[in-house]
Short mmCIF file of C-alpha atoms in Angstrom, two decimals:
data_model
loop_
_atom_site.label_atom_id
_atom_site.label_comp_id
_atom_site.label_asym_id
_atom_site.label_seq_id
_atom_site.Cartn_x
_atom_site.Cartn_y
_atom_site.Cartn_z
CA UNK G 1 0.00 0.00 0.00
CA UNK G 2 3.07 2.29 1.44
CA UNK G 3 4.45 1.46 -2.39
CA UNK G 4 1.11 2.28 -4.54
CA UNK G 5 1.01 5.53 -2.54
CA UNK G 6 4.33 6.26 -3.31
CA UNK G 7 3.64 5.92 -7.34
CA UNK G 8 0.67 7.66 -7.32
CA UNK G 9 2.21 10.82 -5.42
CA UNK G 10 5.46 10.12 -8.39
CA UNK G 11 2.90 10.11 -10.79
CA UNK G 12 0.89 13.24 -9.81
CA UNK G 13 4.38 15.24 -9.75
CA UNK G 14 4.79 14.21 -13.76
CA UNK G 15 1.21 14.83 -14.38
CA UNK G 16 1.71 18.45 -12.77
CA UNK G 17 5.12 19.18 -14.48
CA UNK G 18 2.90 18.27 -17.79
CA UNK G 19 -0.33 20.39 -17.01
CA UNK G 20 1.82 23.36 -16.21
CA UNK G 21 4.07 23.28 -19.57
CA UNK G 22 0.99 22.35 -21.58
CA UNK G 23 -0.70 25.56 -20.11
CA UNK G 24 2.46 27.70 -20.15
CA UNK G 25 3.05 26.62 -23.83
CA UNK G 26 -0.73 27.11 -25.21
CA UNK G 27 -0.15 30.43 -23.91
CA UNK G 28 3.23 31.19 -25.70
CA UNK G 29 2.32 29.39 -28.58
CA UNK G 30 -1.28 31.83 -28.86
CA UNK G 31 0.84 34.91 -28.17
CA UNK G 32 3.46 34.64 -30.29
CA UNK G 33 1.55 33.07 -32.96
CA UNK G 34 -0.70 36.08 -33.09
CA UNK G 35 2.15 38.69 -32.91
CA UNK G 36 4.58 36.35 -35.30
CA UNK G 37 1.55 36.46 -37.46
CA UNK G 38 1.03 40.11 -37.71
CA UNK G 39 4.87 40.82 -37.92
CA UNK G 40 5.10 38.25 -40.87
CA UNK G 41 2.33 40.31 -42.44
CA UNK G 42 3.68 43.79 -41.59
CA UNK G 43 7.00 42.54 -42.71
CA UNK G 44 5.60 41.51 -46.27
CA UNK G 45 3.22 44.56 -46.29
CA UNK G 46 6.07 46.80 -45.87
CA UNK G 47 8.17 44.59 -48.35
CA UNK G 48 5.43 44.81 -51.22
CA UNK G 49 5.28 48.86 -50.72
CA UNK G 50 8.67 49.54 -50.71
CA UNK G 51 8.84 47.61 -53.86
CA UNK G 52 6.34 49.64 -55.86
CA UNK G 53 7.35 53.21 -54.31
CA UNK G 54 10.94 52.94 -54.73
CA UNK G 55 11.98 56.43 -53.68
CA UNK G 56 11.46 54.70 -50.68
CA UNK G 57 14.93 53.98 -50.50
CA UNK G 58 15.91 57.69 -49.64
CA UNK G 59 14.30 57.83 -46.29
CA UNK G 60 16.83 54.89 -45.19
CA UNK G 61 18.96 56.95 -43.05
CA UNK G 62 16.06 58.72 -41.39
CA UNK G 63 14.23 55.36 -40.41
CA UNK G 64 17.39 55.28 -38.64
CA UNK G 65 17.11 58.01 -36.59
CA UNK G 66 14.16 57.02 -35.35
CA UNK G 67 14.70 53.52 -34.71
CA UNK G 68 17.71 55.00 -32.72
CA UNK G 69 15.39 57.22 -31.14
CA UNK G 70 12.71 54.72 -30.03
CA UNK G 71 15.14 52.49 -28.50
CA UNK G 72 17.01 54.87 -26.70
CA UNK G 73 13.02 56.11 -25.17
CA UNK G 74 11.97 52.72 -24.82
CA UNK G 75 15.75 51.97 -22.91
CA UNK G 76 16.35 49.09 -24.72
CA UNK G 77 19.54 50.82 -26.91
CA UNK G 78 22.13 47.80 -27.41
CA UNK G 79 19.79 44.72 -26.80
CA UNK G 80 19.30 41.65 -28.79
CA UNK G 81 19.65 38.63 -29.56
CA UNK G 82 22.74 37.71 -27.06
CA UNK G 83 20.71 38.98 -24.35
CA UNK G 84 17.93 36.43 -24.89
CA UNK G 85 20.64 33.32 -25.07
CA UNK G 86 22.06 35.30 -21.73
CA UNK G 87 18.41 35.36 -20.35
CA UNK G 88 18.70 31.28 -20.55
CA UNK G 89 22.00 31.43 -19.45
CA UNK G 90 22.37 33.52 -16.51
CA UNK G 91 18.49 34.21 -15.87
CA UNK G 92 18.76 37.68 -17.12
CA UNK G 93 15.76 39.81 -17.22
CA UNK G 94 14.14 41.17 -20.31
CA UNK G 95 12.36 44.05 -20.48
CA UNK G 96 9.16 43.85 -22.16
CA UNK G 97 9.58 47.02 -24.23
CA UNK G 98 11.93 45.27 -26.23
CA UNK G 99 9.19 43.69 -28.08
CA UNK G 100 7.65 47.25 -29.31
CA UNK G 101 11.05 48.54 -30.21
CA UNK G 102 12.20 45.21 -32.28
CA UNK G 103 9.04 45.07 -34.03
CA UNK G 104 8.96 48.61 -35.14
CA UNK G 105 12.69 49.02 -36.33
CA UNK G 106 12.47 45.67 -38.25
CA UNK G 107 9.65 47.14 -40.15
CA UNK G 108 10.83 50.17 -40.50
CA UNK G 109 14.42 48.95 -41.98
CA UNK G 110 12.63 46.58 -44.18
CA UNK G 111 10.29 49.49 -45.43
CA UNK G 112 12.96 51.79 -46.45
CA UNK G 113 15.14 48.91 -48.06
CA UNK G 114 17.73 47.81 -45.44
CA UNK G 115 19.39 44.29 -45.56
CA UNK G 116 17.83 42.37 -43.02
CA UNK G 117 15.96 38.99 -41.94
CA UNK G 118 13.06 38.52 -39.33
CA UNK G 119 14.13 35.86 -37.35
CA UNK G 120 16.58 38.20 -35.16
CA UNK G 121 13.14 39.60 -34.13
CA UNK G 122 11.59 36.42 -33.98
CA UNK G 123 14.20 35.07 -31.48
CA UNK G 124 13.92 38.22 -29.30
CA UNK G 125 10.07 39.08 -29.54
CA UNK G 126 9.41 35.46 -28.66
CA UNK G 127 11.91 34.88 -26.05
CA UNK G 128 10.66 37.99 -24.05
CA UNK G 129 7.07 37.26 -24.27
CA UNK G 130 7.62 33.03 -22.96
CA UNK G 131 9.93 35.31 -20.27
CA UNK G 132 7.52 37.62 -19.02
CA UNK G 133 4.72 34.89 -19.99
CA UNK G 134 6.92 32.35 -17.63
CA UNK G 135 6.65 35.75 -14.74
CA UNK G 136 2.86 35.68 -15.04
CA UNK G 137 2.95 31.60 -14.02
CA UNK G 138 5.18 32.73 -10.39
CA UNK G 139 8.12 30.12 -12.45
CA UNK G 140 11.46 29.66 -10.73
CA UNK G 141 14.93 30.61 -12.01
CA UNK G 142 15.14 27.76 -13.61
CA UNK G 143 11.70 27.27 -15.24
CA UNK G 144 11.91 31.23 -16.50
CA UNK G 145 14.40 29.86 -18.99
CA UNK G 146 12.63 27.08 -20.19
CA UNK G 147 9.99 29.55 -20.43
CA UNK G 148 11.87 31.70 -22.47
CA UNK G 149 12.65 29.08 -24.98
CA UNK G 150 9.16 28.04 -25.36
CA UNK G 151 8.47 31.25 -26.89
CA UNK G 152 11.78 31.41 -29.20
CA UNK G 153 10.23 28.02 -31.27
CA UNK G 154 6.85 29.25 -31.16
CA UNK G 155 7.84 32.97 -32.95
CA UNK G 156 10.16 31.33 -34.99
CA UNK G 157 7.67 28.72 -35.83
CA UNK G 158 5.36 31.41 -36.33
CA UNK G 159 7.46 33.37 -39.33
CA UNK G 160 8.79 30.29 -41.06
CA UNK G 161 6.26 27.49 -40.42
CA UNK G 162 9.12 25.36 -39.39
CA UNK G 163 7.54 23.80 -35.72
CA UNK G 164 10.33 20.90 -35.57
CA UNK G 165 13.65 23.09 -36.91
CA UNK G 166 12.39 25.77 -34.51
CA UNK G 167 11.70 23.49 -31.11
CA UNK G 168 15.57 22.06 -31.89
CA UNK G 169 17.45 24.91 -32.68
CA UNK G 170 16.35 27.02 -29.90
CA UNK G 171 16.76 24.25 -27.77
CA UNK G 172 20.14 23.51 -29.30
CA UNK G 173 21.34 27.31 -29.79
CA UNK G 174 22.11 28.21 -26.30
CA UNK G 175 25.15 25.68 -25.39
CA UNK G 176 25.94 23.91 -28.81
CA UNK G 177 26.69 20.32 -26.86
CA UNK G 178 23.81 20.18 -24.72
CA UNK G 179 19.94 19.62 -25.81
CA UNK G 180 18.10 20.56 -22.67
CA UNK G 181 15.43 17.72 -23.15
CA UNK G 182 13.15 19.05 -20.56
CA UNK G 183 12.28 21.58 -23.16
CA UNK G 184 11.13 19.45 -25.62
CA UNK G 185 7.26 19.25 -24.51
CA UNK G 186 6.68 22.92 -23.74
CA UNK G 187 8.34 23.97 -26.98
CA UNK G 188 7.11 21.63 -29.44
CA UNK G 189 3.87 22.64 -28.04
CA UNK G 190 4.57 26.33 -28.21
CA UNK G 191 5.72 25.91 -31.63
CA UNK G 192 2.77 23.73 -33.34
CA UNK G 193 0.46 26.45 -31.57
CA UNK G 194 1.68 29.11 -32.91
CA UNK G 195 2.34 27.46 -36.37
CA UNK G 196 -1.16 26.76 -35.98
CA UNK G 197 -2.10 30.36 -35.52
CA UNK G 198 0.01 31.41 -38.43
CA UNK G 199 -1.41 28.93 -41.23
CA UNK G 200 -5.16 30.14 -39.52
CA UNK G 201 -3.86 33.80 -39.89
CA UNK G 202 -2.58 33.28 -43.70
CA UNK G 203 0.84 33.47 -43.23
CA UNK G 204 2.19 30.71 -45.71
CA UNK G 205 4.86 28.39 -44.73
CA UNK G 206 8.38 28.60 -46.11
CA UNK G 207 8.24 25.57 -48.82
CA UNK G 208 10.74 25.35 -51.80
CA UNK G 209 10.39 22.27 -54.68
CA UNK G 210 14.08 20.98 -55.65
CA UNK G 211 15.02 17.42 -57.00
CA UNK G 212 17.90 15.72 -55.05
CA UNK G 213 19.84 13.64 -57.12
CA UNK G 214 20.16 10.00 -56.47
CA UNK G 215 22.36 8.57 -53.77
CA UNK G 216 26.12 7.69 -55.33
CA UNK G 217 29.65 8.27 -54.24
CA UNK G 218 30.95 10.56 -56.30
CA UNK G 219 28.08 12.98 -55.57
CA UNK G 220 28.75 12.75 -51.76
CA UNK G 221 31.65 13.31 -52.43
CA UNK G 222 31.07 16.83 -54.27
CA UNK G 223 28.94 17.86 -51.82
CA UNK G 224 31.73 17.34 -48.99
CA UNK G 225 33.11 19.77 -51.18
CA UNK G 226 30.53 22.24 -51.76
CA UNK G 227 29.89 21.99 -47.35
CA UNK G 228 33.32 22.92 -47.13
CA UNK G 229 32.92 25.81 -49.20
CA UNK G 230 29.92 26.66 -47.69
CA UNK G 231 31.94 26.71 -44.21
CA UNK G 232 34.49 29.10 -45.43
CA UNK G 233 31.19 31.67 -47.02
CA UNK G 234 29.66 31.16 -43.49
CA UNK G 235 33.26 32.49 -41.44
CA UNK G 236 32.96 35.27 -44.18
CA UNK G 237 29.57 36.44 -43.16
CA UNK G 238 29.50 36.15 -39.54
CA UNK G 239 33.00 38.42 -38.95
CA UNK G 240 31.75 40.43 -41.80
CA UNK G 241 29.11 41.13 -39.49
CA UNK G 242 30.94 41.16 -36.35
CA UNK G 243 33.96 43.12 -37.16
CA UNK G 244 31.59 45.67 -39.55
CA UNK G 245 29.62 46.44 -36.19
CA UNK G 246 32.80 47.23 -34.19
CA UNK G 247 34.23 49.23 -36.92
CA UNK G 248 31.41 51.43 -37.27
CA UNK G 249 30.68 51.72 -33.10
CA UNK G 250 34.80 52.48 -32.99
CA UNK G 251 34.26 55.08 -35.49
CA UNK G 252 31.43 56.70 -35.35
CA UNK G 253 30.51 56.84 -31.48
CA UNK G 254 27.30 59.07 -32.20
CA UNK G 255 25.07 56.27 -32.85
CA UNK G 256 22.17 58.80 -34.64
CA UNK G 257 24.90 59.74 -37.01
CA UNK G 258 26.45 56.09 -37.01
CA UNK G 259 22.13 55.33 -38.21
CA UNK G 260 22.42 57.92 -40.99
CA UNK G 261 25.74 57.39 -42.20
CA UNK G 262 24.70 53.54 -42.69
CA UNK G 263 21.64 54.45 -44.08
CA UNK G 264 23.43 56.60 -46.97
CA UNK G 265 26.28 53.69 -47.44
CA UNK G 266 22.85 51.52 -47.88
CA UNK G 267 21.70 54.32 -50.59
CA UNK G 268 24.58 54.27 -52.17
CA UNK G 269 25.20 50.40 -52.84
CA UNK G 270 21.57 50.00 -53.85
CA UNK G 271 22.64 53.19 -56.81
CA UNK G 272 26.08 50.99 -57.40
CA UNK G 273 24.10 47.56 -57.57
CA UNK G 274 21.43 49.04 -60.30
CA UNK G 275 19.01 46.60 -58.59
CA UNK G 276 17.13 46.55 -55.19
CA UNK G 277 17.40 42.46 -55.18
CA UNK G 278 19.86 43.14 -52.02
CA UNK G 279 17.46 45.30 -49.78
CA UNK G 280 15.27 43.35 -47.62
CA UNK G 281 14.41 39.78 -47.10
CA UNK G 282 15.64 38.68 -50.20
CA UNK G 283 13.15 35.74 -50.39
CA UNK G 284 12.62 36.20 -53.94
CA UNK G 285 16.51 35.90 -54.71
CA UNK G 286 16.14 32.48 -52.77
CA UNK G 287 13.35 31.59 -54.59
CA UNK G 288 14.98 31.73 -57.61
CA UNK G 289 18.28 30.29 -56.74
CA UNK G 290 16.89 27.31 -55.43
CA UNK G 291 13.87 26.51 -58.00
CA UNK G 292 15.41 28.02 -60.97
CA UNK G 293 19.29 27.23 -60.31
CA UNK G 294 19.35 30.88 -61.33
CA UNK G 295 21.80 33.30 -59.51
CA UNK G 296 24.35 36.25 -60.07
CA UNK G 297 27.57 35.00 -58.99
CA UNK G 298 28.46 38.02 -57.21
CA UNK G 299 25.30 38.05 -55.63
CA UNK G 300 26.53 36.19 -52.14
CA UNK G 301 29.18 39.04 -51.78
CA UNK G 302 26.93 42.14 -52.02
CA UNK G 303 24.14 40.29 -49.88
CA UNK G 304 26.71 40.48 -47.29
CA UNK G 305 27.83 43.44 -47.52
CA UNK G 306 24.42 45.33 -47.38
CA UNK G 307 23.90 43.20 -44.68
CA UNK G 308 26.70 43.64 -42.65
CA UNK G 309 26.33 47.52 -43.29
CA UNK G 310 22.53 47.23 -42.39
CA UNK G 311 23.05 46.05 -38.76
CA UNK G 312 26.34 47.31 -38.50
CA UNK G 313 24.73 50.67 -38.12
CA UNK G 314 21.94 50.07 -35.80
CA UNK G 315 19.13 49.20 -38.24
CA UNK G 316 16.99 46.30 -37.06
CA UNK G 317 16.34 42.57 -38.34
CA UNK G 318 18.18 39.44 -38.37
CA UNK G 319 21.31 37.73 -39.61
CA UNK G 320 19.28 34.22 -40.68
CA UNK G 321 17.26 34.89 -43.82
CA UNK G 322 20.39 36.82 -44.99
CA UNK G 323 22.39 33.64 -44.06
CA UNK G 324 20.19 31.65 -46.28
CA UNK G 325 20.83 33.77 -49.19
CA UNK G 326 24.27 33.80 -49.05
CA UNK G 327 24.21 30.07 -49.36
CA UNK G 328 21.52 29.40 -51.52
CA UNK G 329 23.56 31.92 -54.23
CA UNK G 330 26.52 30.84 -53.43
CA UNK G 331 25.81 26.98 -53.72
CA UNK G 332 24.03 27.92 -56.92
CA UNK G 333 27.34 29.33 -58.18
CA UNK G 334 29.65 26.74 -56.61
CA UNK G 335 27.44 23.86 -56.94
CA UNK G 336 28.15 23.21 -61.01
CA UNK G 337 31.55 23.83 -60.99
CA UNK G 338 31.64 21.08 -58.97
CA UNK G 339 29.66 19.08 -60.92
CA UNK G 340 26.62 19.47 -58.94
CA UNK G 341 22.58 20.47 -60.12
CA UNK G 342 22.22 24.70 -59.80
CA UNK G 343 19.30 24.35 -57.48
CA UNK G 344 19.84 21.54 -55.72
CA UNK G 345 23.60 22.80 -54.43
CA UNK G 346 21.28 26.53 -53.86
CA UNK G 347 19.28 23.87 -51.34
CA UNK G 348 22.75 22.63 -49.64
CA UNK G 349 24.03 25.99 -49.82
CA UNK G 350 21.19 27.24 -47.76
CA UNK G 351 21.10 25.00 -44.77
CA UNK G 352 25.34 24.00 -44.70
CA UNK G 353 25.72 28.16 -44.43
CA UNK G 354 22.42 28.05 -41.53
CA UNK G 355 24.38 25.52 -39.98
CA UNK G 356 27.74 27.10 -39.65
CA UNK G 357 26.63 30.02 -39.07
CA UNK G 358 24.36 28.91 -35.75
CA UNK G 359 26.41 25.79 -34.99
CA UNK G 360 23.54 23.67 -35.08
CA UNK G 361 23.67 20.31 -36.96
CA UNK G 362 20.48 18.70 -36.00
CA UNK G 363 18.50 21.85 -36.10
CA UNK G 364 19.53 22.57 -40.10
CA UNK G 365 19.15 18.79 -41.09
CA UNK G 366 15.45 18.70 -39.82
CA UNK G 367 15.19 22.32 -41.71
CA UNK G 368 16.00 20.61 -44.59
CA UNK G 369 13.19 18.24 -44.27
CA UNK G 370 10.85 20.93 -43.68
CA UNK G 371 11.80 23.74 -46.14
CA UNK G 372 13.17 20.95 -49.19
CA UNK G 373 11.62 17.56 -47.73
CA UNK G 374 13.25 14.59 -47.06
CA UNK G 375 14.48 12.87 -50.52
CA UNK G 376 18.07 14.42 -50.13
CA UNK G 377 18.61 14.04 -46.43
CA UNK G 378 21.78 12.21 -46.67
CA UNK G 379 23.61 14.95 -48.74
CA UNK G 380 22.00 17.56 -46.55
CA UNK G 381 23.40 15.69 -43.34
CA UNK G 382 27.10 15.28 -44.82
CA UNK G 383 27.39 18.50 -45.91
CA UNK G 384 25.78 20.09 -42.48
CA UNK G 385 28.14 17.89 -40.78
CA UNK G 386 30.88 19.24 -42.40
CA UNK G 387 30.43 22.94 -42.65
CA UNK G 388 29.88 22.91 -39.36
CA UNK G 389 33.17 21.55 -38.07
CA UNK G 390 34.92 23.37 -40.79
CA UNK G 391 33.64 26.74 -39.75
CA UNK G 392 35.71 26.67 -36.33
CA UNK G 393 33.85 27.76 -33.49
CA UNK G 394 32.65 31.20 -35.57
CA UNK G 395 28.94 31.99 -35.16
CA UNK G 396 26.36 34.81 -35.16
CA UNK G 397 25.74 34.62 -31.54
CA UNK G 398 28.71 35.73 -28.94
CA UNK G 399 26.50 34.71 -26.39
CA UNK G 400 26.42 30.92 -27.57
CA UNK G 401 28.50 28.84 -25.55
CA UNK G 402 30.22 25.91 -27.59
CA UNK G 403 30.44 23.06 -24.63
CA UNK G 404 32.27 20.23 -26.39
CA UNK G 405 35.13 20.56 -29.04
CA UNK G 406 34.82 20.52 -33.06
CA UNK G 407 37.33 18.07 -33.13
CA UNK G 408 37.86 15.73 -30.37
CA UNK G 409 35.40 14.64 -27.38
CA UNK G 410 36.57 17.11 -24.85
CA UNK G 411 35.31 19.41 -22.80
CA UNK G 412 35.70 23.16 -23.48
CA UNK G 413 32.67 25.55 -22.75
CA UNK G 414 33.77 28.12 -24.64
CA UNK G 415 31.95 30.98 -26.42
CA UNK G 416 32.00 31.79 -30.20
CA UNK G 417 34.28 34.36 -31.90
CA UNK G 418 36.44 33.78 -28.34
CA UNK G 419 37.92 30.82 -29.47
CA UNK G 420 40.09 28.93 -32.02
CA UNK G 421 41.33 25.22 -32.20
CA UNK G 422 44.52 24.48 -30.39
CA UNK G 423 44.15 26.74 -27.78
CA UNK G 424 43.67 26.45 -23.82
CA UNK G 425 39.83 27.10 -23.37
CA UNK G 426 40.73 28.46 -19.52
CA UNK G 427 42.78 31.26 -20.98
CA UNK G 428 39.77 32.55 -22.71
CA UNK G 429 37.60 33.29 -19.85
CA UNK G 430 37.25 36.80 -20.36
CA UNK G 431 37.52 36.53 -24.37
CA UNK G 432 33.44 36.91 -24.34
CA UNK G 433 33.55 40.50 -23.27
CA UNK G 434 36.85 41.31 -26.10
CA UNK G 435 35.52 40.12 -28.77
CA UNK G 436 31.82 41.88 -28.31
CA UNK G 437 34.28 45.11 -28.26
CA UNK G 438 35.43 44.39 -31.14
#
């Protein structure tokens, strides 16, 4: 009897733990579907206008004042995506202005044509309403960051319609090495919620058609190459847009002007580049690389550099969708050199730069499924597996703490862009705060 009694109160504990993520998660999942939804929408909106009043363009650098300005009244100047991965963490507290002032400058940059994705929104508007959503349940320390992560896969479900890809890779994004499996139930929930909400709302989900070839040895072995290729383009882009940031903070300490003056530089690439394919999203560019095997090979290159100007200067967005087109072009370009199908290496391009670029195999391969489906899952895998050791411990996230080495099974907890093979990860304790300086 003493036993049975035992169970049931073992039971009741599991059956708790499960009501109270189910709740927490319908909650997250309703929230951030409905304000993923109408930022998706606002985000297109603003996309579609800018496209068919193109003197748009010209008001670049003062969208940039006033994103500046809303930020600093909002006091929420220098947040972002590290500070969500620091809210897991460390338990740091959001403030819940940040969702206002990320939503507003990411429309506003992608209105007046600045280089930018969503999902740097996506991870922050999400993450600080399963925070604060996590406060309104009394949670714990520890439970706030669960919390938190719910609502990173539900907004990033949300924008892409990508429920599995966006459960793992916020699960997976915060300590590359660890999967906190604890999560899984509250944000798979989250994320199907919201997804749910989306597809009710209109939002489409991110599909693309390609052909994989069939299975054979000599094409794994050109798309080793191409994922090798795609890890170098990937260490390009993120200290493009690391080391473009610092310049411009190092230079230009005013950050109104440092707003304008990137706004101009924006202006004046778009006059250069005689096409406004490299403002915004770029989803059309992707589109076309990936369906139609159809890109400009310079394309990757200026992508990145309007990018890396674009939030450089204090404009608002994310690094993600612009990761995906610099590897769906480039793998479009590379790809048949190597011997490889145009759209089909713009497909491997596209998730082996994701994946180097976030340091999250298992996240891009089920990505692939979801965005390409599963026919070429093999290549996808090799060449995620291989851009992302061959990318070093790089990344988009100086927050993101890289537990277990690249190369051997050891231990290092280090974070990215404060680390290279070879070295002693205890003398890089304080590399964190150095290289966000830089």
């Amino acid at each position: 009897m003493k036993k049975l009694l035992e169970t049931l109160l073992h039971t009741r504990l599991y059956l708790r733990a499960l009501a109270k993520w189910v709740a927490l998660a319908v909650l997250v999942g309703l929230c951030c579907g409905g304000v993923g939804s109408l930022f998706h929408l606002g985000v297109e909106w603003a996309t579609e206008y800018r496209l068919s009043h193109p003197v748009l363009i010209w008001c670049l650098p003062l969208a940039g004042l006033v994103i500046v300005g809303f930020y600093k009244l909002t006091k929420t100047e220098g947040q972002g995506t590290d500070d969500i991965i620091d809210a897991v963490h460390m338990g740091k507290s959001l403030s819940i202005l940040l969702i206002p002032a990320i939503f507003t400058g990411t429309i506003l940059t992608h209105l007046c044509g600045g280089s930018a994705g969503r999902e740097g929104a996506a991870l922050q508007m999400g993450g600080d309403i399963g925070y604060h959503v996590g406060e309104l349940f009394h949670m714990d320390d520890r439970d706030m960051r669960t919390a938190t992560l719910c609502g990173m896969s539900a907004f990033f479900s949300a924008l892409f319609g990508t429920p599995l890809t966006a459960t793992v890779f916020s699960m997976m994004v915060v300590s590359v090495g660890v999967l906190y499996h604890a999560a899984f139930i509250p944000c798979f929930t989250a994320a199907l919620v919201a997804y749910g909400i989306s597809i009710w709302a209109g939002v489409s989900p991110t599909r693309f058609t390609v052909a994989a070839p069939g299975l054979e040895p000599w094409t794994l072995l050109r798309v080793v190459a191409l994922g090798a290729l795609c890890a170098v383009a990937a260490v390009l882009f993120c200290n493009a847009i690391r080391h473009t940031a610092g310049f411009f903070r190092r230079r230009i300490e005013n950050p109104f002007l440092r707003a304008a003056c990137g706004g101009f530089l924006i202006v004046g690439l778009t006059l250069l580049a005689g096409t406004s394919d490299y403002n915004g999203v770029g989803m059309d560019v992707i589109r076309r690389a990936v369906e139609e095997g159809s890109a400009v090979p310079a394309a990757f290159a200026l992508k990145l550099i309007f990018t890396a100007v674009t939030l450089g200067t204090g404009y608002k967005g994310g690094e993600v969708v612009p990761s995906f087109f610099v590897g769906a072009t480039f793998g479009c370009v590379a790809g048949p050199l190597l011997g490889l199908p145009a759209g089909f290496s713009a497909a491997v391009g596209l998730v082996a730069v994701f994946c180097a670029c976030v340091n999250c195999p298992v996240a891009s391969m089920f990505l692939s499924v979801e965005l390409f489906g599963s026919e070429g899952l093999l290549y996808f895998a090799l060449a995620c597996g291989i851009s992302y050791m061959l990318s070093g411990y790089n990344g988009l996230y100086s927050s993101q703490t890289i537990l277990y080495s690249k190369l051997k099974a050891q231990y290092i907890n280090v974070h990215t862009n404060a680390y290279h093979a070879g070295e002693q990860p205890d003398d890089h304790s304080d590399l964190r705060t150095k290289s966000a300086k830089e």
